Each structure stands twice: as C-alpha cells, then as structure tokens.
Amino acid sequence: MKQHDNVTIDVFKDSVTPFASLEYVIEGIERVRQYAGRIAIHNIGTEYFLDPDMCDVQSSKDIDWPESSADLIIVASSRRLSNKDPLGGKAWVRDGKTPLGKRLSITRITSPEQTALAVEHEIGHMLTVARRGAKTDGSGHCVDSDCSMYWKPKMHACACTVCADQYAAQSAYIVDLKNGKRAPSLLLY
C-alpha cells in the first residue's frame, strides 16, 4: 500500500533501549490495526536520544521532535517516564490546530503485555480517541473500565466498541485529509 493510503508510524528507539524490545511496540501497533485497519509502520528502530527532562515536558513547544515524515511518531524508551502516568506513556501534538499536525508519544518499554497496551493507548491519544462522545471522561479517556482507553486500563483490555469505532474513523479521516478530501475536524486538540 502507498503511504497516503495509511496512517504512517515511525518508531524511534531511545539510545538506552534494547532493539529487541521494539517487538512489543509492534504488537501494540498491531492491536490498533485490528480497529483502524489503515496503519502502516514507515520506519522502525532509528536511534533517538531522549533527554530525561523531556519526559516531564507539558508543552509540545518544549520538545526536541525527531525528524520524521510519518503521521505518528512513537519513541520507545526503557526509562521511567513519570510517576503520574500509570501506563508509562505521554502523547503530544505539535500543532493541535491542524488535523494533520505531527503527533508524538513517548512510551515506556516494560513487559510485553504492558508495552503493547501502552502503545495502543498512546496511539489512541494521538488519534484523539475518547476526546468527545458519550463515553469520554473529558480528559481523553474512556469511562468504560474494561476499555484500553480507560485512564488506567486493565492488563488485557481492548478498546470498547465506541473507542474501536473512533480508532477506525480517526485514521480514515487522516487518510482522507492526506488525499485532499475534506474531513470533520475531530482530530483537533
């Protein structure tokens, strides 16, 4: 498939993270592909120096963004990211005023199951899943405690039907926008 037929993802590896642990990230991307379908890994494994101070950054303006032409960027790290995030991930949008603004997640590599769940959850944030609708808590999380977009999802959680539909719709909107079609502004932060 061509790049404009998919939402593309670049997976960078923090310089202290073993290359083999990227298979857990791929597993998380595959989980999202079950809902969204139109997801393609553009590049994987490029090394990126993650400044430990960046893990506490709140504004996307303060981030040293990796060079990437992909729609979504994941930086896999074995560093502890924050005591505030139970999953070990954070997501930012470079320009939240445009639907195709660059989106970045730093995801902590832990166990295979935890990492795959965190990647699925953080991609959900980058695609604005659970930002609006009946099942949102108002902060980008689902109110369904069995959903992977819940603020602290259970280990083997999957997206609920509402969030799964949002994964599919949001990824379709990105593909439509990349192909010059109009799409609703649901991807705005």
mmCIF file with all atom_site columns, C-alpha atoms in Angstrom:
data_model
loop_
_atom_site.group_PDB
_atom_site.id
_atom_site.type_symbol
_atom_site.label_atom_id
_atom_site.label_alt_id
_atom_site.label_comp_id
_atom_site.label_asym_id
_atom_site.label_entity_id
_atom_site.label_seq_id
_atom_site.pdbx_PDB_ins_code
_atom_site.Cartn_x
_atom_site.Cartn_y
_atom_site.Cartn_z
_atom_site.occupancy
_atom_site.B_iso_or_equiv
_atom_site.pdbx_formal_charge
_atom_site.auth_seq_id
_atom_site.auth_comp_id
_atom_site.auth_asym_id
_atom_site.auth_atom_id
_atom_site.pdbx_PDB_model_num
ATOM 1   C CA . MET A 1 1   ? 0.000   0.000  0.000  1.00 0.00 ? 1   MET A CA 1
ATOM 2   C CA . LYS A 1 2   ? 1.081   3.557  -0.672 1.00 0.00 ? 2   LYS A CA 1
ATOM 3   C CA . GLN A 1 3   ? 1.924   5.895  2.229  1.00 0.00 ? 3   GLN A CA 1
ATOM 4   C CA . HIS A 1 4   ? -1.086  8.140  1.505  1.00 0.00 ? 4   HIS A CA 1
ATOM 5   C CA . ASP A 1 5   ? -3.400  5.111  1.862  1.00 0.00 ? 5   ASP A CA 1
ATOM 6   C CA . ASN A 1 6   ? -2.427  4.636  5.514  1.00 0.00 ? 6   ASN A CA 1
ATOM 7   C CA . VAL A 1 7   ? -1.734  6.430  8.749  1.00 0.00 ? 7   VAL A CA 1
ATOM 8   C CA . THR A 1 8   ? 2.041   6.052  8.937  1.00 0.00 ? 8   THR A CA 1
ATOM 9   C CA . ILE A 1 9   ? 4.024   5.494  12.111 1.00 0.00 ? 9   ILE A CA 1
ATOM 10  C CA . ASP A 1 10  ? 7.729   5.963  12.730 1.00 0.00 ? 10  ASP A CA 1
ATOM 11  C CA . VAL A 1 11  ? 9.065   4.081  15.754 1.00 0.00 ? 11  VAL A CA 1
ATOM 12  C CA . PHE A 1 12  ? 12.224  5.540  17.256 1.00 0.00 ? 12  PHE A CA 1
ATOM 13  C CA . LYS A 1 13  ? 14.279  3.823  19.916 1.00 0.00 ? 13  LYS A CA 1
ATOM 14  C CA . ASP A 1 14  ? 15.736  5.703  22.852 1.00 0.00 ? 14  ASP A CA 1
ATOM 15  C CA . SER A 1 15  ? 19.508  5.227  22.910 1.00 0.00 ? 15  SER A CA 1
ATOM 16  C CA . VAL A 1 16  ? 19.317  3.178  26.160 1.00 0.00 ? 16  VAL A CA 1
ATOM 17  C CA . THR A 1 17  ? 16.552  0.847  24.948 1.00 0.00 ? 17  THR A CA 1
ATOM 18  C CA . PRO A 1 18  ? 17.357  -2.637 23.589 1.00 0.00 ? 18  PRO A CA 1
ATOM 19  C CA . PHE A 1 19  ? 16.387  -3.089 19.941 1.00 0.00 ? 19  PHE A CA 1
ATOM 20  C CA . ALA A 1 20  ? 14.661  -6.405 20.681 1.00 0.00 ? 20  ALA A CA 1
ATOM 21  C CA . SER A 1 21  ? 12.062  -4.664 22.869 1.00 0.00 ? 21  SER A CA 1
ATOM 22  C CA . LEU A 1 22  ? 10.607  -2.951 19.783 1.00 0.00 ? 22  LEU A CA 1
ATOM 23  C CA . GLU A 1 23  ? 8.668   -6.137 19.069 1.00 0.00 ? 23  GLU A CA 1
ATOM 24  C CA . TYR A 1 24  ? 6.374   -5.127 21.961 1.00 0.00 ? 24  TYR A CA 1
ATOM 25  C CA . VAL A 1 25  ? 5.742   -1.786 20.255 1.00 0.00 ? 25  VAL A CA 1
ATOM 26  C CA . ILE A 1 26  ? 4.887   -3.587 17.013 1.00 0.00 ? 26  ILE A CA 1
ATOM 27  C CA . GLU A 1 27  ? 2.425   -5.752 18.951 1.00 0.00 ? 27  GLU A CA 1
ATOM 28  C CA . GLY A 1 28  ? 0.689   -2.581 20.209 1.00 0.00 ? 28  GLY A CA 1
ATOM 29  C CA . ILE A 1 29  ? 0.528   -1.177 16.675 1.00 0.00 ? 29  ILE A CA 1
ATOM 30  C CA . GLU A 1 30  ? -0.987  -4.477 15.501 1.00 0.00 ? 30  GLU A CA 1
ATOM 31  C CA . ARG A 1 31  ? -3.652  -4.143 18.188 1.00 0.00 ? 31  ARG A CA 1
ATOM 32  C CA . VAL A 1 32  ? -4.602  -0.731 16.772 1.00 0.00 ? 32  VAL A CA 1
ATOM 33  C CA . ARG A 1 33  ? -4.590  -2.149 13.237 1.00 0.00 ? 33  ARG A CA 1
ATOM 34  C CA . GLN A 1 34  ? -7.383  -4.527 14.347 1.00 0.00 ? 34  GLN A CA 1
ATOM 35  C CA . TYR A 1 35  ? -9.634  -1.494 14.919 1.00 0.00 ? 35  TYR A CA 1
ATOM 36  C CA . ALA A 1 36  ? -8.310  1.004  12.403 1.00 0.00 ? 36  ALA A CA 1
ATOM 37  C CA . GLY A 1 37  ? -7.017  -1.128 9.554  1.00 0.00 ? 37  GLY A CA 1
ATOM 38  C CA . ARG A 1 38  ? -5.176  1.706  7.823  1.00 0.00 ? 38  ARG A CA 1
ATOM 39  C CA . ILE A 1 39  ? -1.995  1.711  9.906  1.00 0.00 ? 39  ILE A CA 1
ATOM 40  C CA . ALA A 1 40  ? 1.468   1.179  8.413  1.00 0.00 ? 40  ALA A CA 1
ATOM 41  C CA . ILE A 1 41  ? 4.896   1.268  10.022 1.00 0.00 ? 41  ILE A CA 1
ATOM 42  C CA . HIS A 1 42  ? 7.000   3.666  7.981  1.00 0.00 ? 42  HIS A CA 1
ATOM 43  C CA . ASN A 1 43  ? 10.351  3.235  9.770  1.00 0.00 ? 43  ASN A CA 1
ATOM 44  C CA . ILE A 1 44  ? 11.396  1.368  12.890 1.00 0.00 ? 44  ILE A CA 1
ATOM 45  C CA . GLY A 1 45  ? 14.437  1.340  15.120 1.00 0.00 ? 45  GLY A CA 1
ATOM 46  C CA . THR A 1 46  ? 16.098  4.668  14.337 1.00 0.00 ? 46  THR A CA 1
ATOM 47  C CA . GLU A 1 47  ? 18.009  5.726  17.420 1.00 0.00 ? 47  GLU A CA 1
ATOM 48  C CA . TYR A 1 48  ? 16.924  8.892  19.183 1.00 0.00 ? 48  TYR A CA 1
ATOM 49  C CA . PHE A 1 49  ? 18.490  10.475 22.257 1.00 0.00 ? 49  PHE A CA 1
ATOM 50  C CA . LEU A 1 50  ? 15.675  11.038 24.727 1.00 0.00 ? 50  LEU A CA 1
ATOM 51  C CA . ASP A 1 51  ? 16.581  13.767 27.161 1.00 0.00 ? 51  ASP A CA 1
ATOM 52  C CA . PRO A 1 52  ? 15.281  12.504 30.533 1.00 0.00 ? 52  PRO A CA 1
ATOM 53  C CA . ASP A 1 53  ? 13.950  16.015 31.283 1.00 0.00 ? 53  ASP A CA 1
ATOM 54  C CA . MET A 1 54  ? 11.701  15.766 28.227 1.00 0.00 ? 54  MET A CA 1
ATOM 55  C CA . CYS A 1 55  ? 9.552   13.176 29.982 1.00 0.00 ? 55  CYS A CA 1
ATOM 56  C CA . ASP A 1 56  ? 8.145   15.885 32.266 1.00 0.00 ? 56  ASP A CA 1
ATOM 57  C CA . VAL A 1 57  ? 7.546   18.446 29.498 1.00 0.00 ? 57  VAL A CA 1
ATOM 58  C CA . GLN A 1 58  ? 3.937   19.612 29.267 1.00 0.00 ? 58  GLN A CA 1
ATOM 59  C CA . SER A 1 59  ? 4.076   21.752 26.108 1.00 0.00 ? 59  SER A CA 1
ATOM 60  C CA . SER A 1 60  ? 4.824   20.379 22.642 1.00 0.00 ? 60  SER A CA 1
ATOM 61  C CA . LYS A 1 61  ? 6.859   23.559 22.012 1.00 0.00 ? 61  LYS A CA 1
ATOM 62  C CA . ASP A 1 62  ? 9.478   22.334 24.514 1.00 0.00 ? 62  ASP A CA 1
ATOM 63  C CA . ILE A 1 63  ? 10.081  19.020 22.751 1.00 0.00 ? 63  ILE A CA 1
ATOM 64  C CA . ASP A 1 64  ? 13.024  18.212 20.515 1.00 0.00 ? 64  ASP A CA 1
ATOM 65  C CA . TRP A 1 65  ? 10.945  16.435 17.859 1.00 0.00 ? 65  TRP A CA 1
ATOM 66  C CA . PRO A 1 66  ? 12.604  13.603 15.896 1.00 0.00 ? 66  PRO A CA 1
ATOM 67  C CA . GLU A 1 67  ? 12.899  14.131 12.140 1.00 0.00 ? 67  GLU A CA 1
ATOM 68  C CA . SER A 1 68  ? 10.041  12.195 10.599 1.00 0.00 ? 68  SER A CA 1
ATOM 69  C CA . SER A 1 69  ? 7.653   12.363 7.672  1.00 0.00 ? 69  SER A CA 1
ATOM 70  C CA . ALA A 1 70  ? 5.220   9.930  9.329  1.00 0.00 ? 70  ALA A CA 1
ATOM 71  C CA . ASP A 1 71  ? 1.834   10.930 10.696 1.00 0.00 ? 71  ASP A CA 1
ATOM 72  C CA . LEU A 1 72  ? 2.501   9.477  14.146 1.00 0.00 ? 72  LEU A CA 1
ATOM 73  C CA . ILE A 1 73  ? 5.806   9.164  15.993 1.00 0.00 ? 73  ILE A CA 1
ATOM 74  C CA . ILE A 1 74  ? 6.490   6.743  18.834 1.00 0.00 ? 74  ILE A CA 1
ATOM 75  C CA . VAL A 1 75  ? 9.677   6.946  20.865 1.00 0.00 ? 75  VAL A CA 1
ATOM 76  C CA . ALA A 1 76  ? 10.175  3.687  22.758 1.00 0.00 ? 76  ALA A CA 1
ATOM 77  C CA . SER A 1 77  ? 12.140  4.096  25.965 1.00 0.00 ? 77  SER A CA 1
ATOM 78  C CA . SER A 1 78  ? 13.078  1.883  28.869 1.00 0.00 ? 78  SER A CA 1
ATOM 79  C CA . ARG A 1 79  ? 13.390  4.977  31.100 1.00 0.00 ? 79  ARG A CA 1
ATOM 80  C CA . ARG A 1 80  ? 10.818  5.722  33.784 1.00 0.00 ? 80  ARG A CA 1
ATOM 81  C CA . LEU A 1 81  ? 8.713   8.490  32.294 1.00 0.00 ? 81  LEU A CA 1
ATOM 82  C CA . SER A 1 82  ? 6.552   9.834  35.080 1.00 0.00 ? 82  SER A CA 1
ATOM 83  C CA . ASN A 1 83  ? 5.046   8.841  38.377 1.00 0.00 ? 83  ASN A CA 1
ATOM 84  C CA . LYS A 1 84  ? 1.781   10.428 37.223 1.00 0.00 ? 84  LYS A CA 1
ATOM 85  C CA . ASP A 1 85  ? 1.067   8.101  34.314 1.00 0.00 ? 85  ASP A CA 1
ATOM 86  C CA . PRO A 1 86  ? 0.069   4.556  35.353 1.00 0.00 ? 86  PRO A CA 1
ATOM 87  C CA . LEU A 1 87  ? 0.805   3.121  31.888 1.00 0.00 ? 87  LEU A CA 1
ATOM 88  C CA . GLY A 1 88  ? 4.094   4.841  31.248 1.00 0.00 ? 88  GLY A CA 1
ATOM 89  C CA . GLY A 1 89  ? 3.306   6.929  28.210 1.00 0.00 ? 89  GLY A CA 1
ATOM 90  C CA . LYS A 1 90  ? 2.728   10.507 27.146 1.00 0.00 ? 90  LYS A CA 1
ATOM 91  C CA . ALA A 1 91  ? 1.406   11.985 23.913 1.00 0.00 ? 91  ALA A CA 1
ATOM 92  C CA . TRP A 1 92  ? 1.708   15.435 22.346 1.00 0.00 ? 92  TRP A CA 1
ATOM 93  C CA . VAL A 1 93  ? 0.506   17.127 19.167 1.00 0.00 ? 93  VAL A CA 1
ATOM 94  C CA . ARG A 1 94  ? 2.901   19.643 17.605 1.00 0.00 ? 94  ARG A CA 1
ATOM 95  C CA . ASP A 1 95  ? 0.145   21.771 16.084 1.00 0.00 ? 95  ASP A CA 1
ATOM 96  C CA . GLY A 1 96  ? -3.225  20.916 17.559 1.00 0.00 ? 96  GLY A CA 1
ATOM 97  C CA . LYS A 1 97  ? -4.959  23.493 15.374 1.00 0.00 ? 97  LYS A CA 1
ATOM 98  C CA . THR A 1 98  ? -4.482  21.456 12.181 1.00 0.00 ? 98  THR A CA 1
ATOM 99  C CA . PRO A 1 99  ? -5.835  17.921 11.778 1.00 0.00 ? 99  PRO A CA 1
ATOM 100 C CA . LEU A 1 100 ? -2.553  16.762 10.254 1.00 0.00 ? 100 LEU A CA 1
ATOM 101 C CA . GLY A 1 101 ? -0.362  18.232 12.992 1.00 0.00 ? 101 GLY A CA 1
ATOM 102 C CA . LYS A 1 102 ? 2.555   15.961 13.959 1.00 0.00 ? 102 LYS A CA 1
ATOM 103 C CA . ARG A 1 103 ? 1.767   13.664 16.861 1.00 0.00 ? 103 ARG A CA 1
ATOM 104 C CA . LEU A 1 104 ? 4.351   12.158 19.217 1.00 0.00 ? 104 LEU A CA 1
ATOM 105 C CA . SER A 1 105 ? 4.190   9.610  22.001 1.00 0.00 ? 105 SER A CA 1
ATOM 106 C CA . ILE A 1 106 ? 6.950   8.547  24.325 1.00 0.00 ? 106 ILE A CA 1
ATOM 107 C CA . THR A 1 107 ? 6.099   5.055  25.525 1.00 0.00 ? 107 THR A CA 1
ATOM 108 C CA . ARG A 1 108 ? 7.897   3.176  28.274 1.00 0.00 ? 108 ARG A CA 1
ATOM 109 C CA . ILE A 1 109 ? 9.052   -0.343 27.457 1.00 0.00 ? 109 ILE A CA 1
ATOM 110 C CA . THR A 1 110 ? 8.209   -2.708 30.308 1.00 0.00 ? 110 THR A CA 1
ATOM 111 C CA . SER A 1 111 ? 6.684   -6.172 29.966 1.00 0.00 ? 111 SER A CA 1
ATOM 112 C CA . PRO A 1 112 ? 5.403   -7.273 26.544 1.00 0.00 ? 112 PRO A CA 1
ATOM 113 C CA . GLU A 1 113 ? 1.730   -7.018 27.558 1.00 0.00 ? 113 GLU A CA 1
ATOM 114 C CA . GLN A 1 114 ? 2.116   -3.677 29.356 1.00 0.00 ? 114 GLN A CA 1
ATOM 115 C CA . THR A 1 115 ? 4.077   -2.149 26.467 1.00 0.00 ? 115 THR A CA 1
ATOM 116 C CA . ALA A 1 116 ? 1.589   -3.282 23.809 1.00 0.00 ? 116 ALA A CA 1
ATOM 117 C CA . LEU A 1 117 ? -1.283  -1.880 25.884 1.00 0.00 ? 117 LEU A CA 1
ATOM 118 C CA . ALA A 1 118 ? 0.563   1.413  26.438 1.00 0.00 ? 118 ALA A CA 1
ATOM 119 C CA . VAL A 1 119 ? 1.292   1.756  22.698 1.00 0.00 ? 119 VAL A CA 1
ATOM 120 C CA . GLU A 1 120 ? -2.373  1.087  21.840 1.00 0.00 ? 120 GLU A CA 1
ATOM 121 C CA . HIS A 1 121 ? -3.483  3.626  24.473 1.00 0.00 ? 121 HIS A CA 1
ATOM 122 C CA . GLU A 1 122 ? -1.000  6.318  23.360 1.00 0.00 ? 122 GLU A CA 1
ATOM 123 C CA . ILE A 1 123 ? -1.893  5.889  19.672 1.00 0.00 ? 123 ILE A CA 1
ATOM 124 C CA . GLY A 1 124 ? -5.484  6.409  20.828 1.00 0.00 ? 124 GLY A CA 1
ATOM 125 C CA . HIS A 1 125 ? -4.442  9.743  22.340 1.00 0.00 ? 125 HIS A CA 1
ATOM 126 C CA . MET A 1 126 ? -2.609  10.734 19.165 1.00 0.00 ? 126 MET A CA 1
ATOM 127 C CA . LEU A 1 127 ? -5.734  9.919  17.125 1.00 0.00 ? 127 LEU A CA 1
ATOM 128 C CA . THR A 1 128 ? -7.932  11.819 19.658 1.00 0.00 ? 128 THR A CA 1
ATOM 129 C CA . VAL A 1 129 ? -9.877  8.667  20.561 1.00 0.00 ? 129 VAL A CA 1
ATOM 130 C CA . ALA A 1 130 ? -12.127 9.267  23.615 1.00 0.00 ? 130 ALA A CA 1
ATOM 131 C CA . ARG A 1 131 ? -11.784 13.071 23.360 1.00 0.00 ? 131 ARG A CA 1
ATOM 132 C CA . ARG A 1 132 ? -15.508 13.518 22.681 1.00 0.00 ? 132 ARG A CA 1
ATOM 133 C CA . GLY A 1 133 ? -18.680 11.485 22.806 1.00 0.00 ? 133 GLY A CA 1
ATOM 134 C CA . ALA A 1 134 ? -20.813 9.788  25.401 1.00 0.00 ? 134 ALA A CA 1
ATOM 135 C CA . LYS A 1 135 ? -18.054 7.610  26.883 1.00 0.00 ? 135 LYS A CA 1
ATOM 136 C CA . THR A 1 136 ? -15.365 10.263 27.421 1.00 0.00 ? 136 THR A CA 1
ATOM 137 C CA . ASP A 1 137 ? -14.349 11.433 30.872 1.00 0.00 ? 137 ASP A CA 1
ATOM 138 C CA . GLY A 1 138 ? -13.438 14.843 29.428 1.00 0.00 ? 138 GLY A CA 1
ATOM 139 C CA . SER A 1 139 ? -9.677  14.281 29.594 1.00 0.00 ? 139 SER A CA 1
ATOM 140 C CA . GLY A 1 140 ? -9.207  11.917 26.653 1.00 0.00 ? 140 GLY A CA 1
ATOM 141 C CA . HIS A 1 141 ? -10.053 8.706  28.451 1.00 0.00 ? 141 HIS A CA 1
ATOM 142 C CA . CYS A 1 142 ? -12.996 6.339  28.205 1.00 0.00 ? 142 CYS A CA 1
ATOM 143 C CA . VAL A 1 143 ? -15.263 5.823  31.222 1.00 0.00 ? 143 VAL A CA 1
ATOM 144 C CA . ASP A 1 144 ? -15.507 2.065  30.497 1.00 0.00 ? 144 ASP A CA 1
ATOM 145 C CA . SER A 1 145 ? -13.088 0.414  32.934 1.00 0.00 ? 145 SER A CA 1
ATOM 146 C CA . ASP A 1 146 ? -12.708 -2.573 30.560 1.00 0.00 ? 146 ASP A CA 1
ATOM 147 C CA . CYS A 1 147 ? -11.549 -0.353 27.670 1.00 0.00 ? 147 CYS A CA 1
ATOM 148 C CA . SER A 1 148 ? -7.902  0.162  26.681 1.00 0.00 ? 148 SER A CA 1
ATOM 149 C CA . MET A 1 149 ? -8.600  3.938  26.615 1.00 0.00 ? 149 MET A CA 1
ATOM 150 C CA . TYR A 1 150 ? -9.619  3.947  30.302 1.00 0.00 ? 150 TYR A CA 1
ATOM 151 C CA . TRP A 1 151 ? -7.248  6.142  32.351 1.00 0.00 ? 151 TRP A CA 1
ATOM 152 C CA . LYS A 1 152 ? -5.718  3.044  33.971 1.00 0.00 ? 152 LYS A CA 1
ATOM 153 C CA . PRO A 1 153 ? -6.665  0.115  31.734 1.00 0.00 ? 153 PRO A CA 1
ATOM 154 C CA . LYS A 1 154 ? -6.579  -3.480 32.901 1.00 0.00 ? 154 LYS A CA 1
ATOM 155 C CA . MET A 1 155 ? -3.710  -5.585 31.591 1.00 0.00 ? 155 MET A CA 1
ATOM 156 C CA . HIS A 1 156 ? -5.633  -7.408 28.846 1.00 0.00 ? 156 HIS A CA 1
ATOM 157 C CA . ALA A 1 157 ? -8.062  -4.598 27.986 1.00 0.00 ? 157 ALA A CA 1
ATOM 158 C CA . CYS A 1 158 ? -9.241  -3.990 24.429 1.00 0.00 ? 158 CYS A CA 1
ATOM 159 C CA . ALA A 1 159 ? -10.930 -0.933 23.016 1.00 0.00 ? 159 ALA A CA 1
ATOM 160 C CA . CYS A 1 160 ? -14.665 -0.835 23.736 1.00 0.00 ? 160 CYS A CA 1
ATOM 161 C CA . THR A 1 161 ? -16.919 -0.664 20.666 1.00 0.00 ? 161 THR A CA 1
ATOM 162 C CA . VAL A 1 162 ? -17.214 3.135  20.874 1.00 0.00 ? 162 VAL A CA 1
ATOM 163 C CA . CYS A 1 163 ? -13.442 3.656  21.054 1.00 0.00 ? 163 CYS A CA 1
ATOM 164 C CA . ALA A 1 164 ? -12.768 0.968  18.416 1.00 0.00 ? 164 ALA A CA 1
ATOM 165 C CA . ASP A 1 165 ? -15.112 2.858  16.075 1.00 0.00 ? 165 ASP A CA 1
ATOM 166 C CA . GLN A 1 166 ? -13.237 6.081  16.874 1.00 0.00 ? 166 GLN A CA 1
ATOM 167 C CA . TYR A 1 167 ? -9.865  4.471  16.051 1.00 0.00 ? 167 TYR A CA 1
ATOM 168 C CA . ALA A 1 168 ? -11.291 3.482  12.651 1.00 0.00 ? 168 ALA A CA 1
ATOM 169 C CA . ALA A 1 169 ? -12.944 6.842  11.975 1.00 0.00 ? 169 ALA A CA 1
ATOM 170 C CA . GLN A 1 170 ? -9.991  8.971  13.067 1.00 0.00 ? 170 GLN A CA 1
ATOM 171 C CA . SER A 1 171 ? -7.492  7.001  10.991 1.00 0.00 ? 171 SER A CA 1
ATOM 172 C CA . ALA A 1 172 ? -9.846  7.195  7.984  1.00 0.00 ? 172 ALA A CA 1
ATOM 173 C CA . TYR A 1 173 ? -10.039 10.987 8.461  1.00 0.00 ? 173 TYR A CA 1
ATOM 174 C CA . ILE A 1 174 ? -6.240  11.266 8.368  1.00 0.00 ? 174 ILE A CA 1
ATOM 175 C CA . VAL A 1 175 ? -6.068  9.202  5.170  1.00 0.00 ? 175 VAL A CA 1
ATOM 176 C CA . ASP A 1 176 ? -8.826  11.322 3.603  1.00 0.00 ? 176 ASP A CA 1
ATOM 177 C CA . LEU A 1 177 ? -7.021  14.543 4.535  1.00 0.00 ? 177 LEU A CA 1
ATOM 178 C CA . LYS A 1 178 ? -3.728  13.209 3.120  1.00 0.00 ? 178 LYS A CA 1
ATOM 179 C CA . ASN A 1 179 ? -5.572  12.572 -0.145 1.00 0.00 ? 179 ASN A CA 1
ATOM 180 C CA . GLY A 1 180 ? -7.003  16.084 -0.316 1.00 0.00 ? 180 GLY A CA 1
ATOM 181 C CA . LYS A 1 181 ? -10.517 15.200 0.809  1.00 0.00 ? 181 LYS A CA 1
ATOM 182 C CA . ARG A 1 182 ? -12.448 17.158 3.384  1.00 0.00 ? 182 ARG A CA 1
ATOM 183 C CA . ALA A 1 183 ? -12.902 15.529 6.745  1.00 0.00 ? 183 ALA A CA 1
ATOM 184 C CA . PRO A 1 184 ? -14.504 16.634 10.019 1.00 0.00 ? 184 PRO A CA 1
ATOM 185 C CA . SER A 1 185 ? -12.215 18.492 12.382 1.00 0.00 ? 185 SER A CA 1
ATOM 186 C CA . LEU A 1 186 ? -12.406 15.753 15.012 1.00 0.00 ? 186 LEU A CA 1
ATOM 187 C CA . LEU A 1 187 ? -8.617  15.413 15.058 1.00 0.00 ? 187 LEU A CA 1
ATOM 188 C CA . LEU A 1 188 ? -8.138  18.843 16.614 1.00 0.00 ? 188 LEU A CA 1
ATOM 189 C CA . TYR A 1 189 ? -6.951  19.071 20.215 1.00 0.00 ? 189 TYR A CA 1
#
